[in-house]
């Protein structure tokens, strides 16, 4: 291996050097800024995890698996997974191998950080050496891998449907420049390495190309301009990277250790939230996942656009996007980097100041307390506001409880205090807390050991937000499944009836309850599945999460969700949420029932 | 001079003189506020009503008649549970309307509090 | 305003008013408020027009004031009215004329009630017999004194010494008319011109040269409202209604107000002072109020009777600017001289409203 | 138009001549209507009901004789502009109908002088001297608008800026009306003027005024986008096809204010506008507003001209003052008298499509009646 350039420098490296210095400085600045925005205790905890071996291993593995190999994406879509990991991992390998080459062959030049990138320009190698041919083979191999990824990326840009994506993001102007410069980097590297392959050595890709070019060019005058071009394109990409979606590359490497450290969003725009926003790769997977985007509506209100608008500080759009979302949480499930679309929106909502702040001091809980204390039973059933509008759910639930011989009490026979979740979702935490506290007082006064809920909205609220001193909180679908397990109910099996279960957002994605309602339904009839189900179930459209989405605009969402549920031609749609039931009931041709209703009608009198 | 009695203000609503800026703001945010027919479903189903006398019907009417002060108390008892939205026969997005009223009630934009540190758990 | 439209309505509401032979019933309160008014009504009818108009010294209040103040029941007031009719019958008259419009409303209401419920009339006849051994016949015609003056308005105009015209400019005076709620709001067909566009007072004002103002709150109550005024806790409400009328008529710059009822001129006059004390605002020109006259006083003025003989010094609002406008001569020194030039007391002056 | 200007004068002699001609045609095997259908039917009233019935009777093969007291056909609809809820052109409806009845005998500016009952028909003497014999008479005499001046407190005919729905419609139709200001800032509509009002002598609902008020309010708003438009109503009675959509449009798209409360009184302000007082019953407060134009929705009341004919034909009036049908459910188009039929607003307030449908139904009833007499 011979050093071709005596001082190890050539002016063409300057664009790259500039870009690299710029992007690195920007990242350092960004990291410091974000760390300073973290609350002091979070920051301290984060630093501790960075030096804790257990976390180090986890962080390194997660970064490797997610940022380079795109493991999650592979699971979701192999073609997309290959495309992304070929570019990311291939590029990483080229950089890594470049450094190895320098350390192996030119350790004296290791101090020039551009050396590994432009190694083939600076050295001449006799390709017959084993070491050289192996390294050159690997370099050509990974370059080929990257180029295959680039080709796929180009196809995807033109025909996203081939990759299973119905819609994709519209890149901004800078994103487009970043994209084209990224695409240009690797063909230019191939060309540059090919032109120098007869001098500096090459392998299966670069040597034949060198031969080919020599056949009709006859000289190597193109060598230097190509290396210039390669360096310039690299320089451009690095320089604009902070202002494009490619910022997600460094941001995600920051996000992973932060998340592993257990940090949470504590401010709408700063710290962790900011890292999440910058980690969004703008892939647009959330667009197809979003229930609102049916019929090409509301596309610009998906999480990817929220991230973009937060980066631009466009308050008007941030507000619109934050308010419209149904908070179904599906975008979070499908997101490759784990941007929490719902949390980000709720925290935006929480930043607003109001002229009227609700005050519930007028609520006297004493009558409720004495009412729940008076009756006997150890299960306290809270039907919730929405169930007031679907009294059949309350009736069926009570009926099942009686048939199973459960001793229960009613918490809100004539209406009660809202659980506070709708208020919480509007970002008004203090007001929601006031309502929590009222309910907690009543629950504690009841002396029950189990709080039973038929509304997943209330369920999630009580489960996640209340400190109830060991009182067990169960959703009725969970409770029914348990009653069946214990043999307290013996429902009649009617296998000719086909049921499909709609996973309510708050119950499924919200609390991970997928299996229990299905266990119940399997004992009542034949269970069929929707096209998209479990954590990818589609919101019914009735969600209280959305503030601004009007009634008429929700119809298409509901109908789309119904179509998804009805692919296997069920006889009855079963859900476990009064709001989903009411919403579907408006447009469904198939009967929509709550799980309590189907169970109640399948259980005869007192089977226990 | 103290006569032991005084002029009492008229209880009449003078449509020529009332300040409708809040109503116009609501029209801009939720144009459907105009199609309320005062059926009272929202009030009848309201979770907060038994505690605070909240009646969205009355609140809307009050801002249409420039008598906001009569409705402030009611709004502060809203629990935002969304039942009114579920029952409104005219499909008005009542929750958003209520939230927007609470926000702009006094005619001012109270802005954002972006530096706030909160426990966000949803 | 389409004047022909009003005329059409007036033509629909013309009532028959016999021209002679009347039994006169005075108001219980007007004599103390506006002592010249009833006196000059008699003078005009008897002396000027030569009509047969009779009054009996034994007649009393009609009871309407207590009835509308919710202090006596309807049967009592009916019996009082029956006694008035008995006095008329005994005197041989069939036409009943009263000075007060609450009385007029009261008589009309009672006669209509008897028409609908004859058994009630029989009961009242029995009550009257038991009480004072009198019997009565119902009058053939019931009129308010203003109906008569309206009927003779052109005769008065012919004999008038002055017209309701601004002496300086030659422009007609701007007149606000107020008929009082009990005149025709209950029974529009019993009032000249009906209830919405009554012409009993506006007819006089126009016949005597004035121009009637139709302002938005023209139909509104003067503010008396009986127990609204009589109960002190409600008095602010009474005042507020009067205030509303003045606020509404203010842009028209009225020169005078002509009224029917005993309460109306009283409250339209006295409340101007109270409003001026409370708000510092006066509604007439140059810090004066707007003179509120009864129709008899106004008839007396145009006929050239002495303002002080007409009792105009009993008004709170100074009458002098109006007299000057019309060109009626008066002796300021005699304002507070009573009969036989005897000194009557001078009132203290208000702090805001100019009163001479 | 030709029909109107030169109405065909039919005499019994003409008819006999035509009958002979037809019989001849029949004998020659030509495709002609059967002889019995040459029969005359008298239709009294040339509004849309009379016109539609004439059209139907013509196509059923009769010789309808249409008698109209005005000098033009079309009745009230002829002076209207656009019809709810699709804003169809009223004139187009009239001209279509007119063209379809070109072949009928039409007497304009003609009234009924008297009619006698014969053994199985009627002898009707017209004011133009023509005598018509017919076994069936159709009354399509329509309605009159409540005279708004009767509600004195609203000041129609007294205040400069108070007009009626008919005046406004006439103005939309290109008429001149000095009472309508060039750029009003506020316009009001008073529903139920002379409807559902015992004191106005008409306790019935006029059925079409609510929707007409909404239609006109939208049209006013279209002409004067800057104006605030208020509708004062007692009840909104919007029963027909697409009327609710129309109402929602008025509220949402045009921002028309609906105030539940009847106007109590109207007075003129110093600059000639009108001050309107009402009770806002939903908020329980008095309400006051100054308007540059006030439109009174005069209701539909029975046509007083009906009384004379009704008496001669021994027809009765129902409790609502309109002509009484034999039955208000099954035979609304038949009178209790044999051979006399009723169509349109002479039996009560109706919309245009209802009137047209009823006229068709009446024609069919006449056809069946005459067929059964054979």
Tab-separated table of C-alpha atoms in Angstrom, chain A residues 38-348:
chain	number	residue	atom	x	y	z
A	38	UNK	CA	-34.456	18.334	30.410
A	39	UNK	CA	-35.711	18.726	33.970
A	40	UNK	CA	-32.758	18.476	36.338
A	41	UNK	CA	-33.696	15.103	37.810
A	42	UNK	CA	-34.300	13.632	34.372
A	43	UNK	CA	-30.929	14.883	33.191
A	44	UNK	CA	-29.132	13.452	36.160
A	45	UNK	CA	-30.848	10.105	35.743
A	46	UNK	CA	-29.994	10.109	32.048
A	47	UNK	CA	-26.293	10.659	32.736
A	48	UNK	CA	-26.301	7.833	35.250
A	49	UNK	CA	-27.758	5.414	32.696
A	50	UNK	CA	-25.149	6.425	30.148
A	51	UNK	CA	-22.437	4.945	32.355
A	52	UNK	CA	-24.422	1.978	33.623
A	53	UNK	CA	-23.252	-1.181	31.769
A	54	UNK	CA	-26.730	-2.669	31.558
A	55	UNK	CA	-28.020	0.470	29.816
A	56	UNK	CA	-24.915	0.765	27.650
A	57	UNK	CA	-25.452	-2.701	26.213
A	58	UNK	CA	-29.118	-2.030	25.663
A	59	UNK	CA	-28.456	1.353	24.080
A	60	UNK	CA	-25.808	0.011	21.709
A	61	UNK	CA	-27.959	-2.918	20.693
A	62	UNK	CA	-31.079	-0.780	20.212
A	63	UNK	CA	-29.213	1.750	18.137
A	64	UNK	CA	-27.675	-1.014	16.038
A	65	UNK	CA	-30.966	-2.845	15.587
A	66	UNK	CA	-33.154	0.172	15.002
A	67	UNK	CA	-30.970	2.750	13.358
A	68	UNK	CA	-28.875	0.463	11.193
A	69	UNK	CA	-30.757	-2.776	10.734
A	70	UNK	CA	-34.286	-1.335	11.019
A	71	UNK	CA	-35.485	-4.514	12.694
A	72	UNK	CA	-38.948	-3.107	13.406
A	73	UNK	CA	-39.400	-2.077	9.833
A	74	UNK	CA	-38.346	-5.520	8.611
A	75	UNK	CA	-41.074	-7.034	10.700
A	76	UNK	CA	-43.606	-4.681	9.197
A	77	UNK	CA	-42.519	-4.537	5.584
A	78	UNK	CA	-39.541	-6.507	4.298
A	79	UNK	CA	-39.068	-4.488	1.159
A	80	UNK	CA	-38.998	-1.231	3.094
A	81	UNK	CA	-36.880	-2.892	5.730
A	82	UNK	CA	-34.329	-3.980	3.186
A	83	UNK	CA	-34.343	-0.600	1.493
A	84	UNK	CA	-33.641	1.266	4.708
A	85	UNK	CA	-31.212	-1.174	6.257
A	86	UNK	CA	-29.271	-1.607	3.003
A	87	UNK	CA	-28.574	2.095	2.875
A	88	UNK	CA	-28.065	2.613	6.604
A	89	UNK	CA	-26.140	-0.525	7.398
A	90	UNK	CA	-24.256	-0.503	4.068
A	91	UNK	CA	-23.136	3.045	4.575
A	92	UNK	CA	-22.177	2.311	8.129
A	93	UNK	CA	-20.107	-0.668	6.931
A	94	UNK	CA	-18.371	1.381	4.262
A	95	UNK	CA	-17.406	3.973	6.852
A	96	UNK	CA	-16.340	1.276	9.284
A	97	UNK	CA	-14.325	-0.607	6.648
A	98	UNK	CA	-12.751	2.660	5.506
A	99	UNK	CA	-11.508	3.220	9.012
A	100	UNK	CA	-10.281	-0.352	9.256
A	101	UNK	CA	-8.383	0.108	6.007
A	102	UNK	CA	-6.748	3.238	7.323
A	103	UNK	CA	-5.795	1.552	10.563
A	104	UNK	CA	-4.568	-1.509	8.737
A	105	UNK	CA	-2.703	0.096	5.890
A	106	UNK	CA	-2.009	3.713	6.787
A	107	UNK	CA	-2.072	4.059	10.567
A	108	UNK	CA	0.001	7.224	10.189
A	109	UNK	CA	-2.898	8.887	8.398
A	110	UNK	CA	-5.487	7.950	10.993
A	111	UNK	CA	-5.420	11.525	12.219
A	112	UNK	CA	-7.091	12.764	9.010
A	113	UNK	CA	-10.734	12.056	9.522
A	114	UNK	CA	-11.524	12.459	5.821
A	115	UNK	CA	-8.956	9.754	4.977
A	116	UNK	CA	-11.230	6.730	5.430
A	117	UNK	CA	-13.841	8.343	3.167
A	118	UNK	CA	-11.508	9.079	0.300
A	119	UNK	CA	-9.031	6.215	1.011
A	120	UNK	CA	-8.933	4.997	-2.574
A	121	UNK	CA	-7.872	8.385	-3.851
A	122	UNK	CA	-4.979	8.700	-1.492
A	123	UNK	CA	-3.467	5.226	-1.697
A	124	UNK	CA	-2.211	2.940	-4.422
A	125	UNK	CA	-2.471	-0.751	-3.873
A	126	UNK	CA	-1.392	-3.816	-5.625
A	127	UNK	CA	-4.622	-5.666	-5.846
A	128	UNK	CA	-2.940	-8.971	-5.691
A	129	UNK	CA	-2.402	-8.772	-1.934
A	130	UNK	CA	-4.846	-10.816	-0.007
A	131	UNK	CA	-5.566	-8.170	2.586
A	132	UNK	CA	-6.261	-5.579	-0.076
A	133	UNK	CA	-8.487	-7.738	-2.202
A	134	UNK	CA	-10.568	-8.766	0.805
A	135	UNK	CA	-11.082	-5.206	1.957
A	136	UNK	CA	-11.755	-4.026	-1.568
A	137	UNK	CA	-14.178	-6.858	-2.090
A	138	UNK	CA	-16.081	-5.909	1.069
A	139	UNK	CA	-16.088	-2.256	0.061
A	140	UNK	CA	-17.524	-3.057	-3.347
A	141	UNK	CA	-19.989	-5.474	-1.844
A	142	UNK	CA	-21.465	-2.971	0.598
A	143	UNK	CA	-21.489	-0.285	-2.052
A	144	UNK	CA	-23.529	-2.606	-4.205
A	145	UNK	CA	-25.855	-3.233	-1.286
A	146	UNK	CA	-26.344	0.497	-0.829
A	147	UNK	CA	-26.915	1.044	-4.526
A	148	UNK	CA	-29.610	-1.610	-4.538
A	149	UNK	CA	-31.254	0.250	-1.657
A	150	UNK	CA	-31.002	3.524	-3.580
A	151	UNK	CA	-32.640	1.955	-6.623
A	152	UNK	CA	-35.482	0.742	-4.412
A	153	UNK	CA	-35.773	4.204	-2.893
A	154	UNK	CA	-36.105	5.705	-6.340
A	155	UNK	CA	-38.782	3.220	-7.288
A	156	UNK	CA	-40.589	3.934	-4.030
A	157	UNK	CA	-40.566	7.644	-4.704
A	158	UNK	CA	-42.333	7.041	-8.011
A	159	UNK	CA	-44.509	4.078	-7.100
A	160	UNK	CA	-45.039	3.940	-3.337
A	161	UNK	CA	-47.866	1.455	-3.766
A	162	UNK	CA	-45.369	-1.219	-4.774
A	163	UNK	CA	-44.067	-0.970	-1.232
A	164	UNK	CA	-47.520	-1.357	0.265
A	165	UNK	CA	-47.801	2.328	1.027
A	166	UNK	CA	-50.905	4.004	-0.230
A	167	UNK	CA	-49.772	7.458	0.694
A	168	UNK	CA	-46.461	8.946	1.522
A	169	UNK	CA	-45.264	12.309	2.745
A	170	UNK	CA	-44.701	15.207	0.458
A	171	UNK	CA	-41.083	16.175	1.022
A	172	UNK	CA	-40.263	19.789	1.691
A	173	UNK	CA	-37.861	21.634	-0.610
A	174	UNK	CA	-34.804	21.005	1.559
A	175	UNK	CA	-35.880	17.401	2.021
A	176	UNK	CA	-35.853	17.039	-1.753
A	177	UNK	CA	-32.337	18.443	-2.009
A	178	UNK	CA	-31.217	16.154	0.803
A	179	UNK	CA	-32.857	13.222	-0.912
A	180	UNK	CA	-31.211	13.854	-4.271
A	181	UNK	CA	-27.830	14.497	-2.721
A	182	UNK	CA	-28.163	11.273	-0.731
A	183	UNK	CA	-29.055	9.388	-3.879
A	184	UNK	CA	-26.099	10.967	-5.702
A	185	UNK	CA	-23.474	10.133	-3.073
A	186	UNK	CA	-23.185	6.429	-3.802
A	187	UNK	CA	-23.233	6.374	-7.614
A	188	UNK	CA	-20.594	9.122	-7.478
A	189	UNK	CA	-18.513	7.080	-5.050
A	190	UNK	CA	-18.815	4.156	-7.398
A	191	UNK	CA	-17.699	6.289	-10.320
A	192	UNK	CA	-14.840	7.855	-8.364
A	193	UNK	CA	-13.592	4.515	-7.100
A	194	UNK	CA	-13.950	3.043	-10.570
A	195	UNK	CA	-11.803	5.754	-12.114
A	196	UNK	CA	-9.084	5.137	-9.564
A	197	UNK	CA	-9.408	1.351	-9.527
A	198	UNK	CA	-6.455	0.786	-11.871
A	199	UNK	CA	-4.228	2.886	-9.597
A	200	UNK	CA	-5.550	2.342	-6.132
A	201	UNK	CA	-7.039	-1.059	-6.538
A	202	UNK	CA	-10.584	-2.284	-6.621
A	203	UNK	CA	-12.748	-5.339	-6.679
A	204	UNK	CA	-15.527	-7.063	-8.571
A	205	UNK	CA	-17.483	-3.864	-9.147
A	206	UNK	CA	-14.955	-1.135	-9.538
A	207	UNK	CA	-12.314	-3.031	-11.580
A	208	UNK	CA	-14.601	-4.043	-14.455
A	209	UNK	CA	-16.052	-0.530	-14.514
A	210	UNK	CA	-12.550	0.895	-14.639
A	211	UNK	CA	-11.809	-1.388	-17.549
A	212	UNK	CA	-15.000	-0.430	-19.272
A	213	UNK	CA	-14.399	3.315	-18.892
A	214	UNK	CA	-10.830	2.938	-20.166
A	215	UNK	CA	-12.175	1.290	-23.322
A	216	UNK	CA	-13.938	4.404	-24.522
A	217	UNK	CA	-12.378	7.226	-22.499
A	218	UNK	CA	-8.767	6.177	-22.967
A	219	UNK	CA	-7.494	8.323	-20.081
A	220	UNK	CA	-8.205	8.939	-16.403
A	221	UNK	CA	-8.792	12.690	-16.622
A	222	UNK	CA	-12.259	12.105	-15.159
A	223	UNK	CA	-10.778	10.856	-11.934
A	224	UNK	CA	-10.315	14.143	-10.117
A	225	UNK	CA	-13.627	15.800	-11.113
A	226	UNK	CA	-15.505	12.711	-9.935
A	227	UNK	CA	-13.817	12.734	-6.533
A	228	UNK	CA	-14.618	16.453	-6.331
A	229	UNK	CA	-18.229	15.737	-7.168
A	230	UNK	CA	-18.354	12.986	-4.566
A	231	UNK	CA	-16.956	15.272	-1.905
A	232	UNK	CA	-19.237	18.156	-2.875
A	233	UNK	CA	-22.359	16.004	-2.730
A	234	UNK	CA	-21.279	14.679	0.650
A	235	UNK	CA	-20.648	18.244	1.769
A	236	UNK	CA	-24.082	19.368	0.615
A	237	UNK	CA	-25.802	16.463	2.315
A	238	UNK	CA	-23.999	17.031	5.591
A	239	UNK	CA	-24.565	20.765	5.536
A	240	UNK	CA	-28.307	20.682	4.962
A	241	UNK	CA	-28.851	17.578	7.086
A	242	UNK	CA	-29.879	19.513	10.220
A	243	UNK	CA	-32.609	21.215	8.239
A	244	UNK	CA	-34.016	18.109	6.609
A	245	UNK	CA	-35.714	14.980	7.728
A	246	UNK	CA	-32.299	13.288	7.731
A	247	UNK	CA	-31.779	14.905	11.090
A	248	UNK	CA	-33.668	11.849	12.310
A	249	UNK	CA	-30.417	9.872	11.944
A	250	UNK	CA	-28.531	11.603	14.750
A	251	UNK	CA	-31.733	12.411	16.682
A	252	UNK	CA	-32.813	8.802	16.934
A	253	UNK	CA	-29.400	7.864	18.311
A	254	UNK	CA	-30.120	10.391	21.043
A	255	UNK	CA	-33.739	9.293	21.488
A	256	UNK	CA	-32.946	5.625	22.078
A	257	UNK	CA	-30.775	6.083	25.169
A	258	UNK	CA	-33.161	8.744	26.479
A	259	UNK	CA	-36.104	6.412	26.149
A	260	UNK	CA	-34.132	3.517	27.613
A	261	UNK	CA	-33.412	5.764	30.559
A	262	UNK	CA	-37.168	6.032	31.077
A	263	UNK	CA	-37.515	9.708	30.207
A	264	UNK	CA	-40.964	10.998	29.322
A	265	UNK	CA	-42.347	14.059	27.585
A	266	UNK	CA	-42.465	16.808	30.173
A	267	UNK	CA	-42.846	19.803	27.925
A	268	UNK	CA	-44.635	20.402	24.641
A	269	UNK	CA	-41.636	21.445	22.620
A	270	UNK	CA	-38.484	20.954	24.643
A	271	UNK	CA	-36.274	18.143	25.794
A	272	UNK	CA	-37.666	14.707	25.163
A	273	UNK	CA	-40.516	15.988	22.974
A	274	UNK	CA	-37.999	17.820	20.826
A	275	UNK	CA	-35.886	14.701	20.431
A	276	UNK	CA	-38.943	12.731	19.371
A	277	UNK	CA	-39.944	15.364	16.858
A	278	UNK	CA	-36.476	15.427	15.327
A	279	UNK	CA	-36.335	11.637	15.285
A	280	UNK	CA	-39.272	11.462	12.875
A	281	UNK	CA	-37.854	10.154	9.590
A	282	UNK	CA	-40.899	11.431	7.664
A	283	UNK	CA	-41.463	7.951	6.333
A	284	UNK	CA	-45.209	8.511	6.316
A	285	UNK	CA	-46.186	5.106	7.692
A	286	UNK	CA	-48.463	6.981	10.105
A	287	UNK	CA	-50.466	8.422	7.229
A	288	UNK	CA	-51.836	5.086	6.111
A	289	UNK	CA	-52.310	4.043	9.706
A	290	UNK	CA	-54.299	7.120	10.602
A	291	UNK	CA	-58.049	6.435	10.683
A	292	UNK	CA	-58.720	10.034	9.729
A	293	UNK	CA	-56.868	9.720	6.446
A	294	UNK	CA	-59.580	7.589	4.887
A	295	UNK	CA	-60.683	8.928	1.504
A	296	UNK	CA	-57.560	11.067	1.338
A	297	UNK	CA	-58.937	13.389	3.996
A	298	UNK	CA	-56.919	14.929	6.812
A	299	UNK	CA	-53.636	13.604	5.412
A	300	UNK	CA	-51.845	16.743	6.489
A	301	UNK	CA	-52.988	16.184	10.059
A	302	UNK	CA	-51.053	12.986	10.629
A	303	UNK	CA	-48.225	12.771	13.122
A	304	UNK	CA	-45.499	13.216	10.521
A	305	UNK	CA	-46.913	16.645	9.736
A	306	UNK	CA	-47.249	17.490	13.398
A	307	UNK	CA	-43.535	16.831	13.758
A	308	UNK	CA	-42.762	18.914	10.737
A	309	UNK	CA	-44.887	21.843	11.947
A	310	UNK	CA	-43.400	21.686	15.432
A	311	UNK	CA	-39.957	21.932	13.842
A	312	UNK	CA	-41.204	24.993	11.976
A	313	UNK	CA	-42.914	26.500	15.037
A	314	UNK	CA	-46.081	26.970	12.987
A	315	UNK	CA	-48.463	27.520	15.905
A	316	UNK	CA	-51.618	27.676	13.842
A	317	UNK	CA	-51.007	24.344	12.193
A	318	UNK	CA	-49.722	22.765	15.388
A	319	UNK	CA	-53.023	23.680	17.001
A	320	UNK	CA	-55.101	22.370	14.140
A	321	UNK	CA	-53.222	19.094	13.944
A	322	UNK	CA	-53.208	18.615	17.697
A	323	UNK	CA	-56.922	19.266	18.032
A	324	UNK	CA	-58.139	17.157	15.175
A	325	UNK	CA	-56.516	13.844	16.163
A	326	UNK	CA	-58.716	11.078	17.570
A	327	UNK	CA	-55.836	9.993	19.840
A	328	UNK	CA	-56.385	6.372	18.816
A	329	UNK	CA	-52.668	5.735	19.188
A	330	UNK	CA	-52.253	3.711	16.032
A	331	UNK	CA	-49.547	5.955	14.620
A	332	UNK	CA	-47.482	5.260	17.718
A	333	UNK	CA	-47.882	1.527	17.200
A	334	UNK	CA	-46.681	1.635	13.619
A	335	UNK	CA	-43.999	4.271	14.100
A	336	UNK	CA	-40.483	2.947	13.519
A	337	UNK	CA	-38.812	5.336	15.885
A	338	UNK	CA	-41.604	5.379	18.437
A	339	UNK	CA	-42.818	8.965	18.144
A	340	UNK	CA	-45.765	9.174	20.537
A	341	UNK	CA	-48.264	11.002	18.339
A	342	UNK	CA	-51.025	11.083	20.935
A	343	UNK	CA	-48.885	12.249	23.833
A	344	UNK	CA	-47.273	14.907	21.693
A	345	UNK	CA	-50.696	16.241	20.775
A	346	UNK	CA	-52.136	16.194	24.247
A	347	UNK	CA	-49.112	18.043	25.541
A	348	UNK	CA	-49.598	20.695	22.849
